[in-house]
PDB file of C-alpha atoms in Angstrom:
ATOM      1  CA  UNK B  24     -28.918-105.422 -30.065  1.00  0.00           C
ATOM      2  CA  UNK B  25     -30.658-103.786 -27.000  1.00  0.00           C
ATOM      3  CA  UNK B  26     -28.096-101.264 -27.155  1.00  0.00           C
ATOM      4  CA  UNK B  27     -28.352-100.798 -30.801  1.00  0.00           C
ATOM      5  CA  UNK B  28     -32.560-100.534 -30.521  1.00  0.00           C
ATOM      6  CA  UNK B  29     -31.936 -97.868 -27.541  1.00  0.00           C
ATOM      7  CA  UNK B  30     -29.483 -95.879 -28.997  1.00  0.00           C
ATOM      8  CA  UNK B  31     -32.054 -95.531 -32.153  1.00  0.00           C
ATOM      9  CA  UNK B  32     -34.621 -94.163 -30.208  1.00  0.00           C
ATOM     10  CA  UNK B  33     -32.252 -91.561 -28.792  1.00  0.00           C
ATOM     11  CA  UNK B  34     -31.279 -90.359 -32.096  1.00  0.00           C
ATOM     12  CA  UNK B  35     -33.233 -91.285 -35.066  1.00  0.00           C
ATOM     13  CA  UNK B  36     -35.510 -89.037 -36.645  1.00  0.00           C
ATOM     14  CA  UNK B  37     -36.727 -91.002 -39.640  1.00  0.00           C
ATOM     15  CA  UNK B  38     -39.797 -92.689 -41.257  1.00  0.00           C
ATOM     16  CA  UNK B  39     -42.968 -93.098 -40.345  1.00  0.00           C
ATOM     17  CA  UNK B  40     -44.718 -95.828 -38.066  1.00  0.00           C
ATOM     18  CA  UNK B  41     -44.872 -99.123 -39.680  1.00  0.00           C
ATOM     19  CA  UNK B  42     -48.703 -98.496 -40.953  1.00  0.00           C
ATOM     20  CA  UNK B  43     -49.420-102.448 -41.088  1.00  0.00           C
ATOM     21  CA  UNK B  44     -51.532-103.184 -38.132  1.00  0.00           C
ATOM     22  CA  UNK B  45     -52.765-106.251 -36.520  1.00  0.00           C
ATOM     23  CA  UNK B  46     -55.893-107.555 -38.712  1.00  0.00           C
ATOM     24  CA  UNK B  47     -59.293-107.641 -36.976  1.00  0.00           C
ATOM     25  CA  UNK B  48     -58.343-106.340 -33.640  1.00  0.00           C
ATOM     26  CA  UNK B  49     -61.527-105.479 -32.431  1.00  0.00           C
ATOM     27  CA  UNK B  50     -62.724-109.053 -33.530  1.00  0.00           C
ATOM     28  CA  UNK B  51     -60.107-111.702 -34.289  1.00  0.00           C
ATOM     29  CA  UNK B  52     -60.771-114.694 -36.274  1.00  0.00           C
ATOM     30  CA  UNK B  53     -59.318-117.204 -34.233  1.00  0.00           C
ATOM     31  CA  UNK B  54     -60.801-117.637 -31.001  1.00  0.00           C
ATOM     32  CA  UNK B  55     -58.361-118.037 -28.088  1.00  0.00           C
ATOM     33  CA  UNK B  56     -57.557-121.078 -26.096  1.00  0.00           C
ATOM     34  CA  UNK B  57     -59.221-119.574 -22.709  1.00  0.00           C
ATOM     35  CA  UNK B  58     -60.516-115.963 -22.521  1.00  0.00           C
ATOM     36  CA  UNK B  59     -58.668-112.991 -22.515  1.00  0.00           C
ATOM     37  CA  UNK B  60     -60.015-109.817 -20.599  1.00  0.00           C
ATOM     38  CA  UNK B  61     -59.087-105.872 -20.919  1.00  0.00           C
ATOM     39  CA  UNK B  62     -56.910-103.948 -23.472  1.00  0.00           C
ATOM     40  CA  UNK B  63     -54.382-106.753 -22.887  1.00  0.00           C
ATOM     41  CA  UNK B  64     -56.342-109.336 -23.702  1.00  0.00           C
ATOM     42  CA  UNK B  65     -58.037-107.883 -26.881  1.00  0.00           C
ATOM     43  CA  UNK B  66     -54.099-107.395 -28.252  1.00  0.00           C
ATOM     44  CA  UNK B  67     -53.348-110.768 -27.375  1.00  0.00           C
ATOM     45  CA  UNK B  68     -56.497-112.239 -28.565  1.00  0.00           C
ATOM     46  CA  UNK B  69     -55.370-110.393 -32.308  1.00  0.00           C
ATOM     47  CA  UNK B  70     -51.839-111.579 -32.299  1.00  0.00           C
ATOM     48  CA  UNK B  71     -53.246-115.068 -31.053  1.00  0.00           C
ATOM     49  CA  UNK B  72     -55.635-114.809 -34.431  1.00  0.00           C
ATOM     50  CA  UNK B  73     -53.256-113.403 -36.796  1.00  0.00           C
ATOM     51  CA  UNK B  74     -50.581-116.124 -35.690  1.00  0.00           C
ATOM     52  CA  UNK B  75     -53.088-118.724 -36.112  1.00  0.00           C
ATOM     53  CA  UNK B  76     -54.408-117.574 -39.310  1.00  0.00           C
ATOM     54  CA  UNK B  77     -50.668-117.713 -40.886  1.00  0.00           C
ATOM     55  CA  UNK B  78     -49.578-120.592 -39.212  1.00  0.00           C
ATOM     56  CA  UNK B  79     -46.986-118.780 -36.931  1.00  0.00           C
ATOM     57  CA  UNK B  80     -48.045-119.800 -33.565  1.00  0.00           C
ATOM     58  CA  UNK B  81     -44.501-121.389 -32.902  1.00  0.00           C
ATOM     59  CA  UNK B  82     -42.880-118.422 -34.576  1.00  0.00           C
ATOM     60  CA  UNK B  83     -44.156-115.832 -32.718  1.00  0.00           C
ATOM     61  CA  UNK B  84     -44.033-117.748 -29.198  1.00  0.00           C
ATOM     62  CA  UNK B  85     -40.067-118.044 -30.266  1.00  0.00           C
ATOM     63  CA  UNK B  86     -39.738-114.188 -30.859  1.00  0.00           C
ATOM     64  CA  UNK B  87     -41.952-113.385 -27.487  1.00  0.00           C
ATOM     65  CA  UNK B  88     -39.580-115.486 -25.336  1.00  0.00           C
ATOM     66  CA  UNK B  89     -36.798-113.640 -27.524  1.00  0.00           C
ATOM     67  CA  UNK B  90     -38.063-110.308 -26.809  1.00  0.00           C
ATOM     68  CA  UNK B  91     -39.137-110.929 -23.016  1.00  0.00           C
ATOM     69  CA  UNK B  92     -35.661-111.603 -22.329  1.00  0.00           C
ATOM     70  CA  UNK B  93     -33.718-108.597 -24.097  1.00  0.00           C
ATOM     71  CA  UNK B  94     -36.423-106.098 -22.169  1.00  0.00           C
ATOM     72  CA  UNK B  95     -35.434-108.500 -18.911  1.00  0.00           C
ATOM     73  CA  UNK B  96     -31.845-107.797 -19.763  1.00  0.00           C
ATOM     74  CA  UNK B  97     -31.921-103.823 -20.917  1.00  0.00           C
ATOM     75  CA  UNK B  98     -33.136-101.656 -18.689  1.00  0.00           C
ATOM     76  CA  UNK B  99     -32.730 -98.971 -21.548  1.00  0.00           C
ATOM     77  CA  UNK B 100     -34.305-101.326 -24.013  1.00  0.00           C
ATOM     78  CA  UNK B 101     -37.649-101.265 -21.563  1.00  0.00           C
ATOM     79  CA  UNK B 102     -37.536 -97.451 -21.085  1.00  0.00           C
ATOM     80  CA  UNK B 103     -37.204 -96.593 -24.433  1.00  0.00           C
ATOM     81  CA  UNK B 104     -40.396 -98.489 -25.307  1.00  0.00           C
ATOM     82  CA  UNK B 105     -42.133 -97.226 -22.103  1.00  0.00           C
ATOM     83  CA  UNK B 106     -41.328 -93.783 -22.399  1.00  0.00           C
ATOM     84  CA  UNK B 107     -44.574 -91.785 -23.425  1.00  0.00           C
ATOM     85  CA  UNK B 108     -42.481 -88.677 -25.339  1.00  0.00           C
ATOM     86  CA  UNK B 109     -40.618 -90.999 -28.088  1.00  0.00           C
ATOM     87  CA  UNK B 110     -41.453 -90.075 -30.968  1.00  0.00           C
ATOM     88  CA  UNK B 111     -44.153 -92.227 -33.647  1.00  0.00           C
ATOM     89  CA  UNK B 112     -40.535 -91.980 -36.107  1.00  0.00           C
ATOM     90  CA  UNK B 113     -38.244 -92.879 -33.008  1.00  0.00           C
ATOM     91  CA  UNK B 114     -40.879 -95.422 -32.089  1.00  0.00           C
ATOM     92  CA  UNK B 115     -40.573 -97.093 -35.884  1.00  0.00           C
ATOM     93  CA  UNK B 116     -36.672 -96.994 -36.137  1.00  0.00           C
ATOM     94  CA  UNK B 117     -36.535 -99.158 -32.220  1.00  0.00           C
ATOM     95  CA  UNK B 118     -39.353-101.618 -34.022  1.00  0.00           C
ATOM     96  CA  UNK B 119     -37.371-101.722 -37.265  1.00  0.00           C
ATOM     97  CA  UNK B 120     -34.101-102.397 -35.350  1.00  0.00           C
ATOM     98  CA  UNK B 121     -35.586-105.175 -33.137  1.00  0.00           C
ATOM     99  CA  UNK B 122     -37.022-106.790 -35.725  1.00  0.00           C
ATOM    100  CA  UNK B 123     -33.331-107.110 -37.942  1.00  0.00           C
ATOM    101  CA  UNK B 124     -31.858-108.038 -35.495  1.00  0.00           C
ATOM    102  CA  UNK B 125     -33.760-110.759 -33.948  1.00  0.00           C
ATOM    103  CA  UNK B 126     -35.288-111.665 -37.496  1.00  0.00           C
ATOM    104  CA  UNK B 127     -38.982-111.079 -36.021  1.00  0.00           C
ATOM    105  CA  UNK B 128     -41.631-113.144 -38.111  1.00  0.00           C
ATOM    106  CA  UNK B 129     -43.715-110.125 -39.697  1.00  0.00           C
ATOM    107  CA  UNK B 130     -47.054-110.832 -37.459  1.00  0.00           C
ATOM    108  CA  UNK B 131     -44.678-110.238 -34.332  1.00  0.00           C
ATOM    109  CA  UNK B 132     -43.353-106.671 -35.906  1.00  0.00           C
ATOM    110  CA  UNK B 133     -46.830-106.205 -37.027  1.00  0.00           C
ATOM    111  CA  UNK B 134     -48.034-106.175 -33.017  1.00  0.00           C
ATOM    112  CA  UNK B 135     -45.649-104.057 -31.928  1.00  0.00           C
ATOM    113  CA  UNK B 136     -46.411-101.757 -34.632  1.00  0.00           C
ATOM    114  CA  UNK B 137     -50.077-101.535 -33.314  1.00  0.00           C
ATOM    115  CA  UNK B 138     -49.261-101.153 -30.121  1.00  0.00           C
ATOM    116  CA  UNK B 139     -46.988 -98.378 -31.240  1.00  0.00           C
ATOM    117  CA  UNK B 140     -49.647 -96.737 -33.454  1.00  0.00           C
ATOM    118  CA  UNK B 141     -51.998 -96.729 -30.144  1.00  0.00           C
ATOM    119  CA  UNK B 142     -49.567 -95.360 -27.799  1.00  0.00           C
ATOM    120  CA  UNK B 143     -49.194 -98.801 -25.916  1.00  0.00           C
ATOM    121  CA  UNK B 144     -45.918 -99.949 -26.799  1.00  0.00           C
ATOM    122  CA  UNK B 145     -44.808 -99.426 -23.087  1.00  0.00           C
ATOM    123  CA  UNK B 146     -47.541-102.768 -22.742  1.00  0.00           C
ATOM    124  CA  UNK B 147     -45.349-105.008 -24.796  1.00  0.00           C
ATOM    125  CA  UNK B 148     -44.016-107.741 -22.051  1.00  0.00           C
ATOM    126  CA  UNK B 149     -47.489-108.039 -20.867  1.00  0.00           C
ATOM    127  CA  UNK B 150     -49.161-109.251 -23.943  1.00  0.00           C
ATOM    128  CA  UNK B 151     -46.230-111.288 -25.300  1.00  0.00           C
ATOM    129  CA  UNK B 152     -46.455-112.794 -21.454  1.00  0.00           C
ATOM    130  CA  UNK B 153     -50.278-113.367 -22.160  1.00  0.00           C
ATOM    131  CA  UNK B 154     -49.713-114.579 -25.878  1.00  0.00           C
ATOM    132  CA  UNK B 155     -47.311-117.575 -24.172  1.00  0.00           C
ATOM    133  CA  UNK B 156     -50.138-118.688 -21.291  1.00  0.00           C
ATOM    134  CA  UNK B 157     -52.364-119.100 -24.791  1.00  0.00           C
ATOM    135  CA  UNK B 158     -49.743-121.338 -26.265  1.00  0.00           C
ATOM    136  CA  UNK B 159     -49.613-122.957 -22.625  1.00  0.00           C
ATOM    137  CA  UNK B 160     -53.462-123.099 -22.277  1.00  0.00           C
ATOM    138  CA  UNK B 161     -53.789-124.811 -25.698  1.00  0.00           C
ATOM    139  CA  UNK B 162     -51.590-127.740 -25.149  1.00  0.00           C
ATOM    140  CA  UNK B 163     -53.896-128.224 -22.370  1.00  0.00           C
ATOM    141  CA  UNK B 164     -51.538-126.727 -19.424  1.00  0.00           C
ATOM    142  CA  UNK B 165     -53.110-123.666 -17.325  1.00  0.00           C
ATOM    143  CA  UNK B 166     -50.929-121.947 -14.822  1.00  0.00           C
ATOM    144  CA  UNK B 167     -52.806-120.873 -11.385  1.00  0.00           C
ATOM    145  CA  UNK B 168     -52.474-119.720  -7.546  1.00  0.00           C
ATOM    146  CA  UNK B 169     -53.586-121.144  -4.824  1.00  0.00           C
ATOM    147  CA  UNK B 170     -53.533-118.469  -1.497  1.00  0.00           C
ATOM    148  CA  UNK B 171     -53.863-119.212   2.305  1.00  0.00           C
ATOM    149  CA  UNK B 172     -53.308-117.560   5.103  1.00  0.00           C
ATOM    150  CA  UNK B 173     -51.076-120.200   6.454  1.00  0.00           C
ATOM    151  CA  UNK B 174     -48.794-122.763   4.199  1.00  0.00           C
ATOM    152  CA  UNK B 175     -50.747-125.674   3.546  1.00  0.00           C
ATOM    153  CA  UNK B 176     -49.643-129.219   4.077  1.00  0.00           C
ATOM    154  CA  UNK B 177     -48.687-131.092   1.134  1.00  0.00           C
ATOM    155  CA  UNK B 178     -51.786-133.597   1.879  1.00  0.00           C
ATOM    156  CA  UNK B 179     -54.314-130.342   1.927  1.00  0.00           C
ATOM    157  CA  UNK B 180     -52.190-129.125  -1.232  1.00  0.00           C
ATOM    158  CA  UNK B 181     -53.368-131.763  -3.052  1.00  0.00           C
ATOM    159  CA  UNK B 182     -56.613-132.499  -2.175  1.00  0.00           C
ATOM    160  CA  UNK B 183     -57.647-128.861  -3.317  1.00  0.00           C
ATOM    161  CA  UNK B 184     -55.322-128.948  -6.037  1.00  0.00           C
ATOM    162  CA  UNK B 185     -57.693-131.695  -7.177  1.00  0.00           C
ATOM    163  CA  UNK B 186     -60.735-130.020  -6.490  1.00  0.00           C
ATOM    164  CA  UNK B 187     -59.664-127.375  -8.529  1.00  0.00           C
ATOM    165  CA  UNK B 188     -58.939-129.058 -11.403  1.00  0.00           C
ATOM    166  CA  UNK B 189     -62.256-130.691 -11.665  1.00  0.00           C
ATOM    167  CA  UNK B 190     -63.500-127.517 -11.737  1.00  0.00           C
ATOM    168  CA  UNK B 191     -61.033-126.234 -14.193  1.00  0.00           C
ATOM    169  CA  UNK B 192     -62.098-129.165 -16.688  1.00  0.00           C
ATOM    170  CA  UNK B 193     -66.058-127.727 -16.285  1.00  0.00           C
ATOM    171  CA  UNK B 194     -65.144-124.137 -17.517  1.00  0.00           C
ATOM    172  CA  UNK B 195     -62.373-124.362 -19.574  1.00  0.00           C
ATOM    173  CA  UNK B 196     -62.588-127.510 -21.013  1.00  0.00           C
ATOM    174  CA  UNK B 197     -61.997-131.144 -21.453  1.00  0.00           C
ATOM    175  CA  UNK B 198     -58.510-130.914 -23.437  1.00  0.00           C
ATOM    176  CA  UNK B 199     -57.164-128.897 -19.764  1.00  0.00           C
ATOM    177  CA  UNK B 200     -54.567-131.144 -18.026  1.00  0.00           C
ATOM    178  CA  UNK B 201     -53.574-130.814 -14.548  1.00  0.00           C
ATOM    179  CA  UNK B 202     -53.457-127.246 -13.550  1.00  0.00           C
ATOM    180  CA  UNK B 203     -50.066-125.998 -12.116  1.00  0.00           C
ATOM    181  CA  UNK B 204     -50.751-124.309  -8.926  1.00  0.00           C
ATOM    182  CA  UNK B 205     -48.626-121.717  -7.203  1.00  0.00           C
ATOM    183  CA  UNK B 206     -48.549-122.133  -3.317  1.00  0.00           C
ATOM    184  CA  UNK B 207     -48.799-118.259  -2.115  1.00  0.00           C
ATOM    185  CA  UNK B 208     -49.398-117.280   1.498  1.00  0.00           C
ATOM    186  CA  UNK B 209     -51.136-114.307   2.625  1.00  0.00           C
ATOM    187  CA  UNK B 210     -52.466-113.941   6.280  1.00  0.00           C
ATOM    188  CA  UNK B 211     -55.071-110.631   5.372  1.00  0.00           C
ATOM    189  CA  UNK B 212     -56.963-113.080   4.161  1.00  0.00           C
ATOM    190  CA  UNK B 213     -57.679-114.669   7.433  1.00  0.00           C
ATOM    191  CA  UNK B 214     -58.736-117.508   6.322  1.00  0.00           C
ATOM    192  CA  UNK B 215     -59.962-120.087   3.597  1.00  0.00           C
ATOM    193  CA  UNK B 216     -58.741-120.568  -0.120  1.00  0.00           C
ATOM    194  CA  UNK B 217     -58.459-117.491  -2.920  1.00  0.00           C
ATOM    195  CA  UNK B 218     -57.544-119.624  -5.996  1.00  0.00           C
ATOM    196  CA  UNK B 219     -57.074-117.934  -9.734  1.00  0.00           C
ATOM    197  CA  UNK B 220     -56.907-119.600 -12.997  1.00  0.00           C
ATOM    198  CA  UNK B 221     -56.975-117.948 -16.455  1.00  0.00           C
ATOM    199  CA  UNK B 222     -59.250-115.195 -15.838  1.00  0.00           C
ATOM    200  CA  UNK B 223     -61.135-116.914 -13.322  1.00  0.00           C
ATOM    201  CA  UNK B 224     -60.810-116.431  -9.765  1.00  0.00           C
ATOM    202  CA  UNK B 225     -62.860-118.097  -7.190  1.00  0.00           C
ATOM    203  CA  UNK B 226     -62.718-116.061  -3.629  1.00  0.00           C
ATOM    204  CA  UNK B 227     -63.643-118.488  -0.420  1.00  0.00           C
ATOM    205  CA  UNK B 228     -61.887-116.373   1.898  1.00  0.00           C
ATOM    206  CA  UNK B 229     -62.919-115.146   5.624  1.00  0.00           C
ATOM    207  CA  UNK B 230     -61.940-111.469   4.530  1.00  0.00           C
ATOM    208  CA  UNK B 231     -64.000-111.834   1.685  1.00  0.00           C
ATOM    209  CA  UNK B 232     -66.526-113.583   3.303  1.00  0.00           C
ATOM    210  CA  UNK B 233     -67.051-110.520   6.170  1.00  0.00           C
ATOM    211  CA  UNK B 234     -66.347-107.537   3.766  1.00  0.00           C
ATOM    212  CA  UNK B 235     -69.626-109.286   2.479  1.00  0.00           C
ATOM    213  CA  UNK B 236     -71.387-109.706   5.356  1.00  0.00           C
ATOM    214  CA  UNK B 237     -70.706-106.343   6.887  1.00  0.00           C
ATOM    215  CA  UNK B 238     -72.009-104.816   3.610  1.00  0.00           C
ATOM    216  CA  UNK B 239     -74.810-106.633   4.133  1.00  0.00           C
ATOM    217  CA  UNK B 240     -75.541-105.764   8.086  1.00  0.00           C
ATOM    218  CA  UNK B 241     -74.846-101.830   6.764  1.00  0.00           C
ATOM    219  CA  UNK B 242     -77.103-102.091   3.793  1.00  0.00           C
ATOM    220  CA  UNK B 243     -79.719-103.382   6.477  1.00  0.00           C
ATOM    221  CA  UNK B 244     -79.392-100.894   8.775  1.00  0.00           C
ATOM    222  CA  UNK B 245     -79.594 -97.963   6.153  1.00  0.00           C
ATOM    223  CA  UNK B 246     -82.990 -99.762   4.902  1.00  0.00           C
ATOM    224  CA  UNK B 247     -84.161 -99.638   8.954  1.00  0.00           C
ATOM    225  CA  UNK B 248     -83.217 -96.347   8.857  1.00  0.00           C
ATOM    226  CA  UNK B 249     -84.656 -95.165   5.884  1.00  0.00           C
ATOM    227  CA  UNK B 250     -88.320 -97.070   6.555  1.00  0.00           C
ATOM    228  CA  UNK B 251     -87.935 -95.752  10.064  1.00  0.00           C
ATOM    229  CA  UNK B 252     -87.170 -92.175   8.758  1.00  0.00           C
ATOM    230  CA  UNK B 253     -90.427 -92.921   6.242  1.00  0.00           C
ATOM    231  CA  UNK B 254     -92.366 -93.743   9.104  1.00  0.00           C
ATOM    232  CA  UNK B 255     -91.726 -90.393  11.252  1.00  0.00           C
ATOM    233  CA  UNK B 256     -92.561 -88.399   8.477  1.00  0.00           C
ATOM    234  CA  UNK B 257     -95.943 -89.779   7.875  1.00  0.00           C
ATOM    235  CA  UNK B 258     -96.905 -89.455  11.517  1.00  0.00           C
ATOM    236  CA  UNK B 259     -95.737 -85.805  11.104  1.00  0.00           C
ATOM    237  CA  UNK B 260     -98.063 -85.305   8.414  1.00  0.00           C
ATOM    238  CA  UNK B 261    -100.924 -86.791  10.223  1.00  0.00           C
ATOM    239  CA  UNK B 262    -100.826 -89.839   7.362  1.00  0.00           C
TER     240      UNK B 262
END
């Protein structure tokens, strides 16, 4: 197939873009499990509603994973759809052979015909990646990271990890279930936690901490130097 869907976008030059769009992009029916952010997010958020709507949640999650893996596996498959010169025909035929091929429910073919119509077909992986942490997030399961500068014991590892989840329960919800929480290490951050979570991040790190606090000591000495500045002019004026 990947070869097939390449090869048509090298040399068809045949109908139209699919003209059936994704319904109520701008302001889905179906809210999502946890929030979505950016022009990522508001395609997700539509597919999310339009699957829901039909009842092809499952369906579509089976043709993402389907789809994630042949652009994983062609290299030409992912530049075709990436490349900004194809075509809106070229463009069409690819979509049209992807979607015989793999037997794509219609509301799958229907998002990468949007995404085609708005010139974003080259963001394809990350919204089907986003559309399966929804399908994640609403059986309850929420994928996260937890960075330190140094590894963390397995004790410390799960004494935030259960800190974190409390909090997770507060803002996303009761139905969240234990969050699963990437160990990553990064010494810029010189110390304390940087955790992430859906589109929530919470930053309790030293770097962040004194990029803070330096803005702060700056933004006080401009204000010193701008009363003190004040000040000279109105004894220069006699004021």
């Amino acid at each position: 197939l990947t070869a097939a869907a390449a090869a048509a976008a090298r040399r068809c030059r045949g109908t139209a873009p699919d003209p059936q769009a994704l319904k109520n992009l701008d302001q889905p029916l179906a809210p999502t499990p946890v929030a979505v952010y950016g022009n990522k997010g508001r395609y997700t958020a539509a597919l999310w509603s339009a699957a829901t709507e039909t009842n092809a949640v499952d369906a579509v999650a089976k043709d993402a994973r389907v789809l994630l893996d042949a652009l994983r596996t062609s290299s030409e498959l992912s530049s075709a759809l990436r490349f900004p010169f194809l075509s809106g025909a070229d463009r069409a035929k690819v979509i049209d052979t992807l979607a015989s091929h793999y037997k794509l429910h219609a509301v799958t073919k229907n998002l990468l015909s949007t995404l085609s119509k708005n010139n974003r077909l080259g963001g394809t992986q990350l919204v089907l990646n986003e559309y399966l942490k929804l399908i994640e997030a609403s059986k309850g399961k929420v994928e996260g990271v937890l960075t330190t500068a140094v590894a963390l014991d397995d004790a410390t590892y799960k004494q935030l990890t259960a800190q974190v989840n409390q909090l997770a329960k507060k803002v996303l919800g009761g139905n969240t279930q234990a969050i699963d929480l990437e160990r990553r290490v990064d010494p810029s951050i010189v110390g304390g936690v940087l955790v992430t979570f859906g589109a929530y991040e919470l930053d309790l790190t030293v770097r962040s901490f004194a990029v803070s606090e330096f803005n702060k000591q700056m933004n006080d000495v401009l204000e010193d130097a701008s009363s003190f500045e004040a000040r000279l002019l109105r004894i220069s004026r006699g004021d």
